[in-house]
XYZ file of C-alpha atoms in Angstrom:
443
model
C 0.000 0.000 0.000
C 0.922 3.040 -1.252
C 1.295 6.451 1.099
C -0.523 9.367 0.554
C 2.033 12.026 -1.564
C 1.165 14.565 1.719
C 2.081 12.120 4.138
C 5.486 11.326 2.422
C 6.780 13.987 1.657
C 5.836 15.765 5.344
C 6.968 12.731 7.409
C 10.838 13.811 7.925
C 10.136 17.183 8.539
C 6.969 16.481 10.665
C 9.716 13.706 12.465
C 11.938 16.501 12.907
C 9.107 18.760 14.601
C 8.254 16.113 16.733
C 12.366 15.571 17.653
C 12.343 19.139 18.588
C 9.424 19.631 20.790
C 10.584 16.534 22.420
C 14.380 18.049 23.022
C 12.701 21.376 24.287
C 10.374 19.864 26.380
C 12.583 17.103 28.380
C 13.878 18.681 31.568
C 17.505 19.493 32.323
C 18.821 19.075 28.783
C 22.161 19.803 29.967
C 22.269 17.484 31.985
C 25.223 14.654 30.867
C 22.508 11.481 30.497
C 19.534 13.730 28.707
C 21.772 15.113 26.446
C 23.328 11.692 24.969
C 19.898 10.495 24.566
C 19.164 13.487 22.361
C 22.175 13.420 20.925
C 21.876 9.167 20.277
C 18.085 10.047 18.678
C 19.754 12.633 16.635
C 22.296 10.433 14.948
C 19.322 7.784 14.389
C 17.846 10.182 12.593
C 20.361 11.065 10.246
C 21.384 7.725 9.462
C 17.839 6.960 8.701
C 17.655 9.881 6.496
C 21.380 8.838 4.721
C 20.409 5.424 4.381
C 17.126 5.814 2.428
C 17.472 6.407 -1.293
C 17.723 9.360 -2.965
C 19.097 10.752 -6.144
C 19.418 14.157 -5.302
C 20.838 13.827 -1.780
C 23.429 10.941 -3.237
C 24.614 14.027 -5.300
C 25.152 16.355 -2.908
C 27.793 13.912 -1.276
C 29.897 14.388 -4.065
C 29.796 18.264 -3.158
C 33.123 19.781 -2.927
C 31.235 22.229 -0.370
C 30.237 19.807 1.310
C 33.576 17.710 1.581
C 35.487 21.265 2.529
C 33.355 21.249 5.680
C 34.068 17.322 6.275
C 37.252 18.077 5.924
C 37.656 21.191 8.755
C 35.305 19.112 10.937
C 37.627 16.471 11.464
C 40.649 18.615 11.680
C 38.365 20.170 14.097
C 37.715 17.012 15.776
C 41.500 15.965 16.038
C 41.957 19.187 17.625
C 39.942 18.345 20.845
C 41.216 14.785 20.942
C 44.988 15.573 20.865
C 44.620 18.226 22.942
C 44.513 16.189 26.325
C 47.376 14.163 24.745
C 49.665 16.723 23.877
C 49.192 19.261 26.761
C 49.069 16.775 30.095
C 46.542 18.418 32.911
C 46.896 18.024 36.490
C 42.881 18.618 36.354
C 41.311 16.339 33.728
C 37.952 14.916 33.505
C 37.850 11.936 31.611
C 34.347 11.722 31.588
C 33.172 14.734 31.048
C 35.335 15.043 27.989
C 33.691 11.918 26.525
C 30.371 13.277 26.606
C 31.255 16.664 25.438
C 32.942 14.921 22.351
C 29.794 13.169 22.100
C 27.443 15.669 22.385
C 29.171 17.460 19.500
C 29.219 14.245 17.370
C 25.879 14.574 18.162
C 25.942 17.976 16.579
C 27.486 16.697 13.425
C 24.632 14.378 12.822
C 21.922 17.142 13.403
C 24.012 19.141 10.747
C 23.688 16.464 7.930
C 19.987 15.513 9.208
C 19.792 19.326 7.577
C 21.354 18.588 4.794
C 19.624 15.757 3.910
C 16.553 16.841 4.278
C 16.895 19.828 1.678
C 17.927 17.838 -1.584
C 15.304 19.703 -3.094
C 13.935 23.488 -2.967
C 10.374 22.235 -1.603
C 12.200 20.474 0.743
C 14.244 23.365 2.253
C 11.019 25.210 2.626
C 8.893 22.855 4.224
C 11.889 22.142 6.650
C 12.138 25.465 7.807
C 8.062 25.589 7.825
C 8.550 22.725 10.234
C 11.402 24.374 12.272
C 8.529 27.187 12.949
C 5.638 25.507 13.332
C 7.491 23.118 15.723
C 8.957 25.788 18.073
C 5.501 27.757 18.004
C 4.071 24.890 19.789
C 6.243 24.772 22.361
C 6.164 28.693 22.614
C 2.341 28.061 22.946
C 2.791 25.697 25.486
C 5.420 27.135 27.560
C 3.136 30.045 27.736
C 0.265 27.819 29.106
C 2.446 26.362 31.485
C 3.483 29.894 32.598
C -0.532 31.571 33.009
C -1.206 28.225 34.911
C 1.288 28.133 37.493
C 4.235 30.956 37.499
C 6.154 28.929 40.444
C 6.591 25.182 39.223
C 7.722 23.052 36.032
C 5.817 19.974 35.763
C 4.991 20.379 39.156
C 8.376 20.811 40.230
C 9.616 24.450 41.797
C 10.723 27.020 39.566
C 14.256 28.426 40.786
C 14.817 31.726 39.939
C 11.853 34.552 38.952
C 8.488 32.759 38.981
C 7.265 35.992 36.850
C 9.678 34.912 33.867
C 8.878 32.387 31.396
C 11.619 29.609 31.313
C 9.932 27.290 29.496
C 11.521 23.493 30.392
C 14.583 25.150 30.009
C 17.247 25.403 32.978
C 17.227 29.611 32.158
C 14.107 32.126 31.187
C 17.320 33.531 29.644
C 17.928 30.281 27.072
C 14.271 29.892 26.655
C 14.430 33.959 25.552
C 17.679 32.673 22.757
C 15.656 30.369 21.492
C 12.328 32.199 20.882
C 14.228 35.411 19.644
C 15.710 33.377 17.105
C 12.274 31.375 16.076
C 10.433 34.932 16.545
C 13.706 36.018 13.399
C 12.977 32.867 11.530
C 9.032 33.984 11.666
C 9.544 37.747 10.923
C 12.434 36.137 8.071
C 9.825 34.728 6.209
C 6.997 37.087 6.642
C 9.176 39.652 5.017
C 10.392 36.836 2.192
C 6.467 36.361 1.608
C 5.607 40.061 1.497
C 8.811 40.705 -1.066
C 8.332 37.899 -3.053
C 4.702 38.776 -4.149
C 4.281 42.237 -5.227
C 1.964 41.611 -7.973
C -0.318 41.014 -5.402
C -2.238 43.129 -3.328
C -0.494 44.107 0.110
C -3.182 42.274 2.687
C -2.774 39.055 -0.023
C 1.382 39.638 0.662
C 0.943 38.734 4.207
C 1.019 34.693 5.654
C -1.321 35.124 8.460
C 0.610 31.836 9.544
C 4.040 33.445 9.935
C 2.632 36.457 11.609
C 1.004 34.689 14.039
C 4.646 32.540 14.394
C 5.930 35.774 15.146
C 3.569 37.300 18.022
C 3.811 33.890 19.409
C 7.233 33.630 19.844
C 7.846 37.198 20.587
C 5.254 37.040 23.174
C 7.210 34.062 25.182
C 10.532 35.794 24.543
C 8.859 39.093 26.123
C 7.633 37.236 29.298
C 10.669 35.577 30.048
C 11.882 38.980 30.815
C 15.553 38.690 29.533
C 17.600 41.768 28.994
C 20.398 40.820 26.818
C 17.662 37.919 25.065
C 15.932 41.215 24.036
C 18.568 43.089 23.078
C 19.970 40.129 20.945
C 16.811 39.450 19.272
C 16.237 43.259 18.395
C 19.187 43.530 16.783
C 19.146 40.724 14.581
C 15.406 41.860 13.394
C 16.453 45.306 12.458
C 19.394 44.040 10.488
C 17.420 41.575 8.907
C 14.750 44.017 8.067
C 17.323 46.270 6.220
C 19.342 43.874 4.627
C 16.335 42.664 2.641
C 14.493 45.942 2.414
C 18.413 47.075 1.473
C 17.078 47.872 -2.635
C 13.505 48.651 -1.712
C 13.402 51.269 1.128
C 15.731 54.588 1.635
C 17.636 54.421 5.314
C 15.578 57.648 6.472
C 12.722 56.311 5.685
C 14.176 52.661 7.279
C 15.053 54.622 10.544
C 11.619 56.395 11.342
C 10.150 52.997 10.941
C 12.558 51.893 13.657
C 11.964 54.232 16.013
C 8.277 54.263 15.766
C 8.011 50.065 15.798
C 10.717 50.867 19.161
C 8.344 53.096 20.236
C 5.493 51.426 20.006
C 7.055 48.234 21.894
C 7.670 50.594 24.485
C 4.053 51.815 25.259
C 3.034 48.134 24.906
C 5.525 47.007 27.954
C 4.507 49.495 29.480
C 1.046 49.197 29.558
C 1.621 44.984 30.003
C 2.402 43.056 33.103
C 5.577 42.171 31.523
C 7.514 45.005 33.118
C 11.306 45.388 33.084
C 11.676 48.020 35.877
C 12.512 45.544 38.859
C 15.011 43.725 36.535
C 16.451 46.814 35.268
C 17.203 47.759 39.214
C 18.950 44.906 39.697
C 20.929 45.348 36.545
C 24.382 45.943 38.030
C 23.931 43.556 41.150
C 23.777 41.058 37.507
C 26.781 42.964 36.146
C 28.964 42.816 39.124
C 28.262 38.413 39.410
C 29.101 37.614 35.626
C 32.433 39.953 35.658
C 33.352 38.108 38.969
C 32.665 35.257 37.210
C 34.348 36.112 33.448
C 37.135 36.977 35.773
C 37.690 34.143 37.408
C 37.312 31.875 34.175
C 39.384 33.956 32.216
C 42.400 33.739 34.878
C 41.769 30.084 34.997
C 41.979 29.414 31.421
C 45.162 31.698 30.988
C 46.480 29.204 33.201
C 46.229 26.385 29.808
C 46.168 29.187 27.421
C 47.195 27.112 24.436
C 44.717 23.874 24.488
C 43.281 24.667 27.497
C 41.916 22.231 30.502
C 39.838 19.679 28.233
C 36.671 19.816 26.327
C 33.905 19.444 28.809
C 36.215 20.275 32.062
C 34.062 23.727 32.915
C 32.428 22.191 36.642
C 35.745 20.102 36.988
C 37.769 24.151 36.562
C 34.655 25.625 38.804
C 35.156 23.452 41.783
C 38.826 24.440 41.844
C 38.585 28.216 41.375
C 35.992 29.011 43.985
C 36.921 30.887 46.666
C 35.018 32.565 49.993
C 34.869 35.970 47.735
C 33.520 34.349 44.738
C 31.622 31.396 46.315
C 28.069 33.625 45.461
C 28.834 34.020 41.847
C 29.989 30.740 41.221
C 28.714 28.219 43.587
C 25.555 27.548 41.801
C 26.404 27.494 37.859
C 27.023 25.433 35.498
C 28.367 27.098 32.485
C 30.574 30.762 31.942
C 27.787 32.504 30.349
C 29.894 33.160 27.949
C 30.428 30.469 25.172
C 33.795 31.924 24.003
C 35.538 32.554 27.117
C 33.932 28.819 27.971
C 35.446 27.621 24.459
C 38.781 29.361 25.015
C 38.929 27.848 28.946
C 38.924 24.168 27.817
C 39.970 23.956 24.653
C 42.624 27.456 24.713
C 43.761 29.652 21.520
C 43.960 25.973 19.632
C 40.227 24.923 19.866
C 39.188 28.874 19.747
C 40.965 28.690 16.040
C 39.694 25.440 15.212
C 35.520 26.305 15.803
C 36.397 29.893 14.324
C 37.134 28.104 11.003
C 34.582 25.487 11.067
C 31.873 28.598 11.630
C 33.495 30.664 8.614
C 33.419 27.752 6.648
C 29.518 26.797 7.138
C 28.644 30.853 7.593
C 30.704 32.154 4.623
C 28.821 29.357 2.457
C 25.568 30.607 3.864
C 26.347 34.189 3.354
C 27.893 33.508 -0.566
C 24.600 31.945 -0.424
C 22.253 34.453 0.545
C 23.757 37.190 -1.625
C 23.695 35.593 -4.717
C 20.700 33.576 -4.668
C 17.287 34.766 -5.578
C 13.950 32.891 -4.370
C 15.983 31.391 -1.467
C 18.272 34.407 -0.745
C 15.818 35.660 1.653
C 15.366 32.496 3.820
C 19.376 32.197 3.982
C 19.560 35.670 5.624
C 16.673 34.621 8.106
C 19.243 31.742 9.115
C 21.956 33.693 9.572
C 20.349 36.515 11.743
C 18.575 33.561 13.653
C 22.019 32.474 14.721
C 22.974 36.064 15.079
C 20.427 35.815 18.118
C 22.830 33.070 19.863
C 25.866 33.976 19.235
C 25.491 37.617 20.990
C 23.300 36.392 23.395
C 26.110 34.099 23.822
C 28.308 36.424 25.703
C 26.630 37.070 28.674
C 24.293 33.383 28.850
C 24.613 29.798 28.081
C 21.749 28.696 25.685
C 24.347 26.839 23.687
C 25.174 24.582 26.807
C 21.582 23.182 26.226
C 21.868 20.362 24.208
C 18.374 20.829 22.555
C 19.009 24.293 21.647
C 22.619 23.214 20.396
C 20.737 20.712 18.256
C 18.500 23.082 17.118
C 21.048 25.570 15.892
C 23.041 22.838 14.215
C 19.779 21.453 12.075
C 19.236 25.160 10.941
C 22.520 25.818 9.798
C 22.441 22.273 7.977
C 19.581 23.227 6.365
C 20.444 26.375 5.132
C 24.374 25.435 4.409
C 22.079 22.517 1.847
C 20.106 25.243 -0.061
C 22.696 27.680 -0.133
C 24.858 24.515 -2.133
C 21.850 23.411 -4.751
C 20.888 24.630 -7.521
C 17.475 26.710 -7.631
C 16.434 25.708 -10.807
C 14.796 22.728 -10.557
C 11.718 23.462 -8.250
C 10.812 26.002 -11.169
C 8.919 23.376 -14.356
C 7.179 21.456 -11.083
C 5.817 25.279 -10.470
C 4.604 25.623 -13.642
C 2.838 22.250 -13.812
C 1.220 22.969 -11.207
C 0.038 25.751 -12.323
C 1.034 28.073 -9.585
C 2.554 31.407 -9.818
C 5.731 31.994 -9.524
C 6.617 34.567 -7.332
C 4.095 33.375 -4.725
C 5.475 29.646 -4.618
C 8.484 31.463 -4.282
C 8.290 32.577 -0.872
């Protein structure tokens, strides 16, 4: 028997919302056991998705794009292995390391789930309609969870703020990187949509699906009341609004915009229950605990400055650097909020080149991508100011030390690293059979 055409062609990406609802909403994601069962599904997954047939992703193994990042990962990879060999530790966590290397095997396998998944152009779009439509859920849910009971997770206490929305998450302040980047995604294609069909009238320009995306996940980034989350998200939407209004709007005209849609976010905060005053007063009480703790990291990992105290080693370095001064700052965490100095601290100026050239290798493909490419141009530069979200809210929080958010951020740049490496041209005669019009199939 014979599936349904719908049904096939939705049941990867509707697998892949189902694998990310299910990493968001497991508790403690973090945590060393949870995250190698992610991590384990994840590789399933991909090897499902590699082993079934199919012409066009077959080709795209013979990439040279694709071999160029094979090739930096492992280098990569070698890296982080030798390192441990070459420099000897006094402090070494065997343990830990293993399931850090895992976890980022793990990563690897989320990357080519991505790539896999877009050997066509209908393919890339319905994965990044899934990407949404799967993190609005759990937006919608996580918002639920919050109206019904502010203090408790699954009937477990909240620590921290029960007024900010942390999702399952172990932060409000990861739950705010990953619906600022979603809420980019949403806005990403909205403005992709409205571009793409100007032939049309301008209410007919507008997906009522991706606006509602949008509100959804700006709303649960809003209530989980995180400052730099905020600031990170804003930033990535107004670049991404004037990089693809770049040819269609003048900056004057760009800037009033700005500062009325600023303006008007203002008068809605303050009118909501979402205020930011009380976390605003404690704003340099926050300042004072992450520079006493970037400053005892950062003398701790000048200590190994070369390949630093061993992937995974961050509680193993905590434990030994607390003292009676910094025993409030650092007693309780689990990560630097801040991935680089994090990076830097167990892997040194070594593993800090090493993932600097694996990102410029998968980013600068992406970005080559999204300038020269037409009808998928404009979903390329939602991808990259998505991951714009994480990697400045990356220097003062930890979202990346979440292995579901990790996983998440690895898919999407899979997925956009596969359509900015294919050729556009052949979604175009199944358009035209089907009668559709162009520019609207487009977006």
């Amino acid at each position: 028997m014979t599936l349904p055409p719908a049904l096939k062609i939705w049941a990867a990406p509707g697998l892949y919302a189902a694998l990310l609802i299910l990493g968001f909403a497991v508790r403690g994601s973090d945590q060393p056991l949870c995250s190698l069962v992610l991590s384990a599904l994840w590789a399933l997954f991909a090897a499902v998705l590699w082993l079934l047939p199919s012409r066009k992703a077959d080709q795209r193994l013979a990439q040279p794009a694709l071999g160029l990042i094979a090739a930096v990962f492992v280098l990569f990879c070698a890296v982080i292995v030798l390192e441990p060999v070459v420099d000897s530790r006094s402090v070494f966590d065997l343990s830990a390391f293993v399931t850090a290397f895992l976890k980022l095997m793990g990563l690897a396998c989320a990357f080519l789930a991505g790539v896999r998944l877009c050997s066509d152009n209908d393919g890339a779009r319905r994965i990044v309609d899934a990407i949404l439509a799967g993190g609005t859920l759990w937006a919608i849910f996580a918002i639920l969870m919050q109206a019904i009971d502010p203090y408790a997770i699954y009937g477990v206490a909240k620590i921290g703020d029960p007024r900010r929305l942390a999702a399952a998450f172990t932060s409000p302040n990861s739950a705010a990187t990953l619906f600022g980047s979603l809420a980019v995604l949403a806005w990403g294609r909205t403005l992709s949509r409205f571009i793409l069909s100007d032939r049309h009238e301008f209410f007919e320009r507008i997906d009522p699906l991706y606006i509602i995306e949008f509100a959804v996940c700006a709303t649960a980034l809003i209530m989980s009341l995180s400052r730099s989350g905020w600031l990170a998200t804003a930033a990535a939407l107004a670049g991404l609004t004037m990089v693809m209004f770049r040819r269609r709007i003048s900056l004057p005209l760009f800037a009033g915009g700005l500062i009325a849609v600023a303006a008007a976010v203002a008068v809605v905060l303050k009118l909501s229950s979402f205020t930011m005053v009380d976390r605003l007063v404690k704003l340099q009480a926050d300042i004072d605990t992450r520079q006493m703790l970037f400053a005892a990291h950062a003398a701790a990992g000048m200590k190994h400055p070369v390949m630093g105290w061993g992937l995974g080693s961050f509680i193993t370095i905590n434990n030994s650097v607390v003292t009676a001064d910094t025993y409030p700052a650092l007693w309780a965490v689990r990560a630097a909020h801040n991935v680089y100095l994090q990076w830097f601290e167990e892997t040194g100026f070594v593993g800090i080149g090493a993932l600097v050239v694996l990102n410029l290798a998968v980013l600068g493909t992406l970005f080559a991508g999204a300038i020269k490419k037409k009808r998928m141009g404009d979903r390329l530069w939602a991808m990259l100011f998505a991951y714009l979200v994480f990697l400045i809210h990356g220097l003062t929080d930890y979202a990346f030390q979440e292995t579901s958010l990790s996983l998440y951020v690895a898919m999407l740049l899979g997925t956009g690293f596969a359509m900015a490496t294919r050729s556009e041209r052949e979604a175009a005669p199944a358009r035209r059979r089907m009668g559709v019009p162009r520019n609207r199939k487009a977006a």
